[in-house]
Short mmCIF file of C-alpha atoms in Angstrom, two decimals:
data_model
loop_
_atom_site.label_atom_id
_atom_site.label_comp_id
_atom_site.label_asym_id
_atom_site.label_seq_id
_atom_site.Cartn_x
_atom_site.Cartn_y
_atom_site.Cartn_z
CA MET A 120 102.47 77.55 82.23
CA ASP A 121 99.26 77.52 82.21
CA TYR A 122 97.44 81.26 81.29
CA LYS A 123 94.53 80.72 84.12
CA ILE A 124 97.66 79.64 86.77
CA ILE A 125 99.59 82.69 85.67
CA ARG A 126 96.11 85.13 86.29
CA ASN A 127 95.89 83.82 89.46
CA SER A 128 98.73 83.61 91.10
CA ILE A 129 99.35 87.21 90.42
CA LEU A 130 95.53 88.60 91.78
CA PHE A 131 96.22 86.55 94.92
CA ILE A 132 99.84 88.28 95.31
CA ALA A 133 97.91 91.56 94.62
CA THR A 134 95.58 91.16 97.10
CA SER A 135 97.73 90.24 99.77
CA LEU A 136 99.87 92.96 99.20
CA PHE A 137 96.43 95.05 99.59
CA LEU A 138 95.43 93.60 102.84
CA VAL A 139 99.23 93.94 104.49
CA SER A 140 99.05 97.35 103.82
CA CYS A 141 95.69 98.18 105.09
CA SER A 142 96.63 96.98 108.20
CA ALA A 143 99.91 98.42 108.73
CA LYS A 144 97.12 101.61 108.40
CA ASN A 145 95.25 100.28 110.49
CA ASP A 146 97.78 99.62 113.25
CA SER A 147 99.36 102.67 112.28
CA ILE A 148 96.66 104.98 113.84
CA GLY A 149 95.60 102.11 116.59
CA LEU A 150 91.98 100.85 114.88
CA GLY A 151 93.27 97.06 114.46
CA SER A 152 91.54 96.76 117.74
CA LYS A 153 89.23 99.80 116.79
CA ALA A 154 91.08 102.23 119.91
CA ILE A 155 92.47 105.00 120.54
CA LYS A 156 94.37 106.13 123.28
CA ILE A 157 94.35 110.12 124.20
CA GLY A 158 94.59 112.95 127.20
CA ASN A 159 97.32 112.38 129.81
CA LYS A 160 100.31 110.18 129.38
CA ALA A 161 100.57 109.18 132.44
CA ASN A 162 96.62 108.68 132.92
CA PRO A 163 95.17 108.05 129.18
CA VAL A 164 91.81 108.10 128.02
CA VAL A 165 91.23 105.04 125.28
CA LEU A 166 88.91 105.70 123.13
CA GLU A 167 86.93 102.23 122.25
CA LEU A 168 85.43 103.07 118.43
CA ASN A 169 82.20 101.00 117.91
CA LYS A 170 81.37 101.72 114.47
CA PRO A 171 83.54 103.48 112.95
CA ILE A 172 83.30 104.29 109.29
CA LEU A 173 87.13 105.38 108.54
CA LYS A 174 88.15 107.65 104.87
CA TRP A 175 91.56 107.82 104.07
CA HIS A 176 92.38 110.97 102.55
CA SER A 177 96.14 111.00 100.19
CA TYR A 178 96.12 114.22 98.90
CA SER A 179 98.77 116.44 98.11
CA CYS A 180 100.68 117.69 101.04
CA THR A 181 99.25 114.57 103.13
CA ASP A 182 99.98 111.63 104.40
CA ASN A 183 98.23 108.95 106.26
CA SER A 184 95.58 111.19 106.48
CA TYR A 185 91.74 110.27 107.45
CA THR A 186 88.56 110.93 108.86
CA ILE A 187 86.22 108.50 111.32
CA SER A 188 82.65 108.87 112.39
CA ASP A 189 81.46 106.89 115.05
CA LYS A 190 77.79 106.76 116.55
CA ASN A 191 80.29 105.55 119.98
CA ILE A 192 78.32 103.98 123.08
CA GLU A 193 80.31 105.92 125.66
CA TYR A 194 80.43 109.43 124.57
CA GLY A 195 77.53 110.07 121.73
CA ASN A 196 78.34 110.86 117.86
CA LEU A 197 82.18 111.98 117.39
CA PHE A 198 84.15 112.78 114.19
CA ILE A 199 87.60 112.70 114.05
CA GLU A 200 89.54 114.64 111.29
CA SER A 201 93.34 113.44 111.47
CA ILE A 202 95.81 115.40 109.30
CA ASN A 203 99.66 114.35 108.82
CA LEU A 204 101.08 117.25 106.46
CA ASP A 205 103.90 116.14 104.19
CA SER A 206 107.41 117.59 105.55
CA ASN A 207 107.62 120.64 102.89
CA CYS A 208 104.15 121.28 103.73
CA HIS A 209 102.67 123.81 106.10
CA TRP A 210 99.65 124.91 107.01
CA SER A 211 98.51 128.43 105.75
CA GLY A 212 96.93 129.52 108.80
CA LEU A 213 95.85 128.45 112.15
CA PRO A 214 94.77 124.45 111.83
CA LEU A 215 91.63 124.72 114.45
CA SER A 216 90.96 127.87 112.92
CA HIS A 217 90.23 126.64 109.31
CA PHE A 218 88.63 122.94 111.34
CA GLU A 219 86.20 125.71 112.96
CA SER A 220 85.31 127.66 109.95
CA SER A 221 84.87 124.14 107.89
CA VAL A 222 82.87 123.19 110.71
CA LYS A 223 80.58 126.56 110.67
CA SER A 224 80.14 126.70 106.86
CA GLN A 225 78.57 123.09 106.40
CA LEU A 226 76.62 123.10 109.43
CA LYS A 227 75.27 126.46 108.57
CA PHE A 228 75.72 128.10 112.01
CA ASP A 229 74.96 132.53 111.64
CA GLU A 230 77.99 132.32 114.87
CA MET A 231 79.82 130.09 116.78
CA GLU A 232 80.37 131.61 120.15
CA THR A 233 83.03 130.52 122.17
CA VAL A 234 82.47 129.74 125.38
CA GLU A 235 85.49 127.88 126.78
CA LYS A 236 88.62 127.44 126.08
CA ILE A 237 91.43 124.96 127.68
CA GLU A 238 94.83 124.81 126.56
CA ILE A 239 96.86 122.16 128.34
CA ASP A 240 100.41 120.77 126.54
CA ALA A 241 99.10 120.11 123.28
CA TYR A 242 95.63 119.86 123.53
CA VAL A 243 93.20 123.22 123.36
CA PHE A 244 89.66 122.16 124.39
CA LYS A 245 86.54 124.56 123.04
CA THR A 246 83.62 124.61 123.79
CA TYR A 247 80.60 126.77 121.64
CA LYS A 248 76.91 128.06 121.30
CA VAL A 249 75.10 128.09 118.00
CA ASN A 250 71.32 128.38 117.64
CA GLU A 251 69.40 129.24 119.84
CA ASN A 252 71.60 128.32 123.17
CA LYS A 253 72.71 124.77 122.05
CA TYR A 254 76.73 123.52 122.77
CA PHE A 255 79.00 121.37 121.34
CA SER A 256 82.68 121.32 121.63
CA ILE A 257 86.09 120.74 119.44
CA ILE A 258 89.19 119.05 120.71
CA TYR A 259 92.59 119.48 118.87
CA ILE A 260 95.43 118.16 119.20
CA TYR A 261 98.53 119.07 118.13
CA ASN A 262 102.68 118.38 117.76
CA ALA A 263 104.97 120.52 116.25
CA SER A 264 105.78 118.16 112.83
CA ASP A 265 102.31 119.50 111.63
CA LYS A 266 100.41 116.60 112.28
CA SER A 267 96.83 117.88 114.02
CA LYS A 268 94.04 115.72 115.15
CA PHE A 269 90.62 117.38 115.49
CA ILE A 270 87.60 115.88 117.35
CA LEU A 271 84.10 117.03 117.32
CA ASP A 272 82.47 116.26 119.55
CA TYR A 273 78.62 116.54 120.14
CA ASN A 274 77.98 115.75 123.87
CA GLY A 275 81.01 117.26 125.46
CA LEU A 276 81.69 113.90 127.15
CA LEU A 277 84.68 112.56 125.56
CA TYR A 278 85.92 115.98 126.17
CA THR A 279 85.00 116.30 129.87
CA LYS A 280 86.89 112.96 130.13
CA LEU A 281 89.96 114.06 128.41
CA ILE A 282 90.28 117.35 130.26
CA GLN A 283 89.65 115.53 133.63
CA SER A 284 92.65 112.98 132.68
CA PHE A 285 94.78 116.18 133.32
CA ASP A 286 92.49 118.05 135.94
CA LYS A 287 90.41 115.51 137.83
CA ASN A 288 88.91 118.14 139.83
CA TYR A 289 87.22 120.01 136.68
CA LYS A 290 83.56 120.29 136.11
CA ASN A 291 81.56 120.74 133.18
CA LYS A 292 78.96 123.47 133.26
CA PHE A 293 77.48 123.29 130.09
CA LEU A 294 77.02 119.42 130.64
CA SER A 295 73.37 120.10 131.22
CA GLU A 296 72.69 122.56 128.71
CA PRO A 297 71.12 121.87 125.10
CA ARG A 298 73.78 120.03 123.37
CA TYR A 299 73.89 120.35 119.21
CA SER A 300 73.39 117.10 117.58
CA GLY A 301 74.60 117.81 114.04
CA ASN A 302 76.23 115.31 111.28
CA TYR A 303 79.59 117.24 110.20
CA ASN A 304 81.10 114.44 107.60
CA ASP A 305 83.41 116.98 105.75
CA SER A 306 87.49 116.99 105.33
CA LEU A 307 89.74 119.88 105.37
CA ALA A 308 92.27 117.24 103.66
CA ARG A 309 89.84 116.59 100.70
CA LYS A 310 88.92 120.92 100.40
CA ASN A 311 92.34 121.81 100.44
CA ILE A 312 92.56 121.82 96.44
CA VAL A 313 90.01 124.89 97.12
CA HIS A 314 90.26 126.58 100.37
CA LYS A 315 94.29 126.29 100.47
CA TYR A 316 94.36 125.23 103.64
CA PHE A 317 98.30 123.99 103.23
CA TYR A 318 100.40 124.31 100.95
CA ALA A 319 103.84 122.70 99.54
CA GLU A 320 106.75 125.06 100.07
CA LEU A 321 108.63 125.66 96.81
CA PRO A 322 112.37 124.58 96.67
CA PHE A 323 114.50 127.37 96.45
CA GLN A 324 114.96 128.42 92.97
CA LYS A 325 118.48 130.66 91.61
#
């Protein structure tokens, strides 16, 4: 058989497998349609991503973990990190505390004062005051199988809508306050090798 035909066939197969793999990953997180459904299951919020910058993070202990930065038309700038730990791995502390520390470090805040904290189902909503009375919010979503999603919401609009999907009477008293505008683009998964946010449980040895 002609060498060029063999080479082209191999390239075609490899390219096809790569595209199928990428498509499967996108579908698994709802990015095939650039949308993520979150909030109250009976009254979900569909987050339409407008210009998502997606980065996959395949390191020790993480499976299908990723970060997304999105300049969202409806909610303003958002940053999302989703971490799915392998079954033999565990967080070394509270996941949200690790994320807060990473945000504080990269954005160089002297202090991050929590001014609001609301826990509903598997959601933790927190608003912080930083840098001369400016505000931003974090949404933490978790489940029992060590899957964690962190959403950094600078404007607080998605934060408000998600809480209202559980409690329609909720009013966000910090929306009218000056909001912090930053550019957090780090990753707990990427930095874990240095900071040990999570670890692999070693098999029992006699």
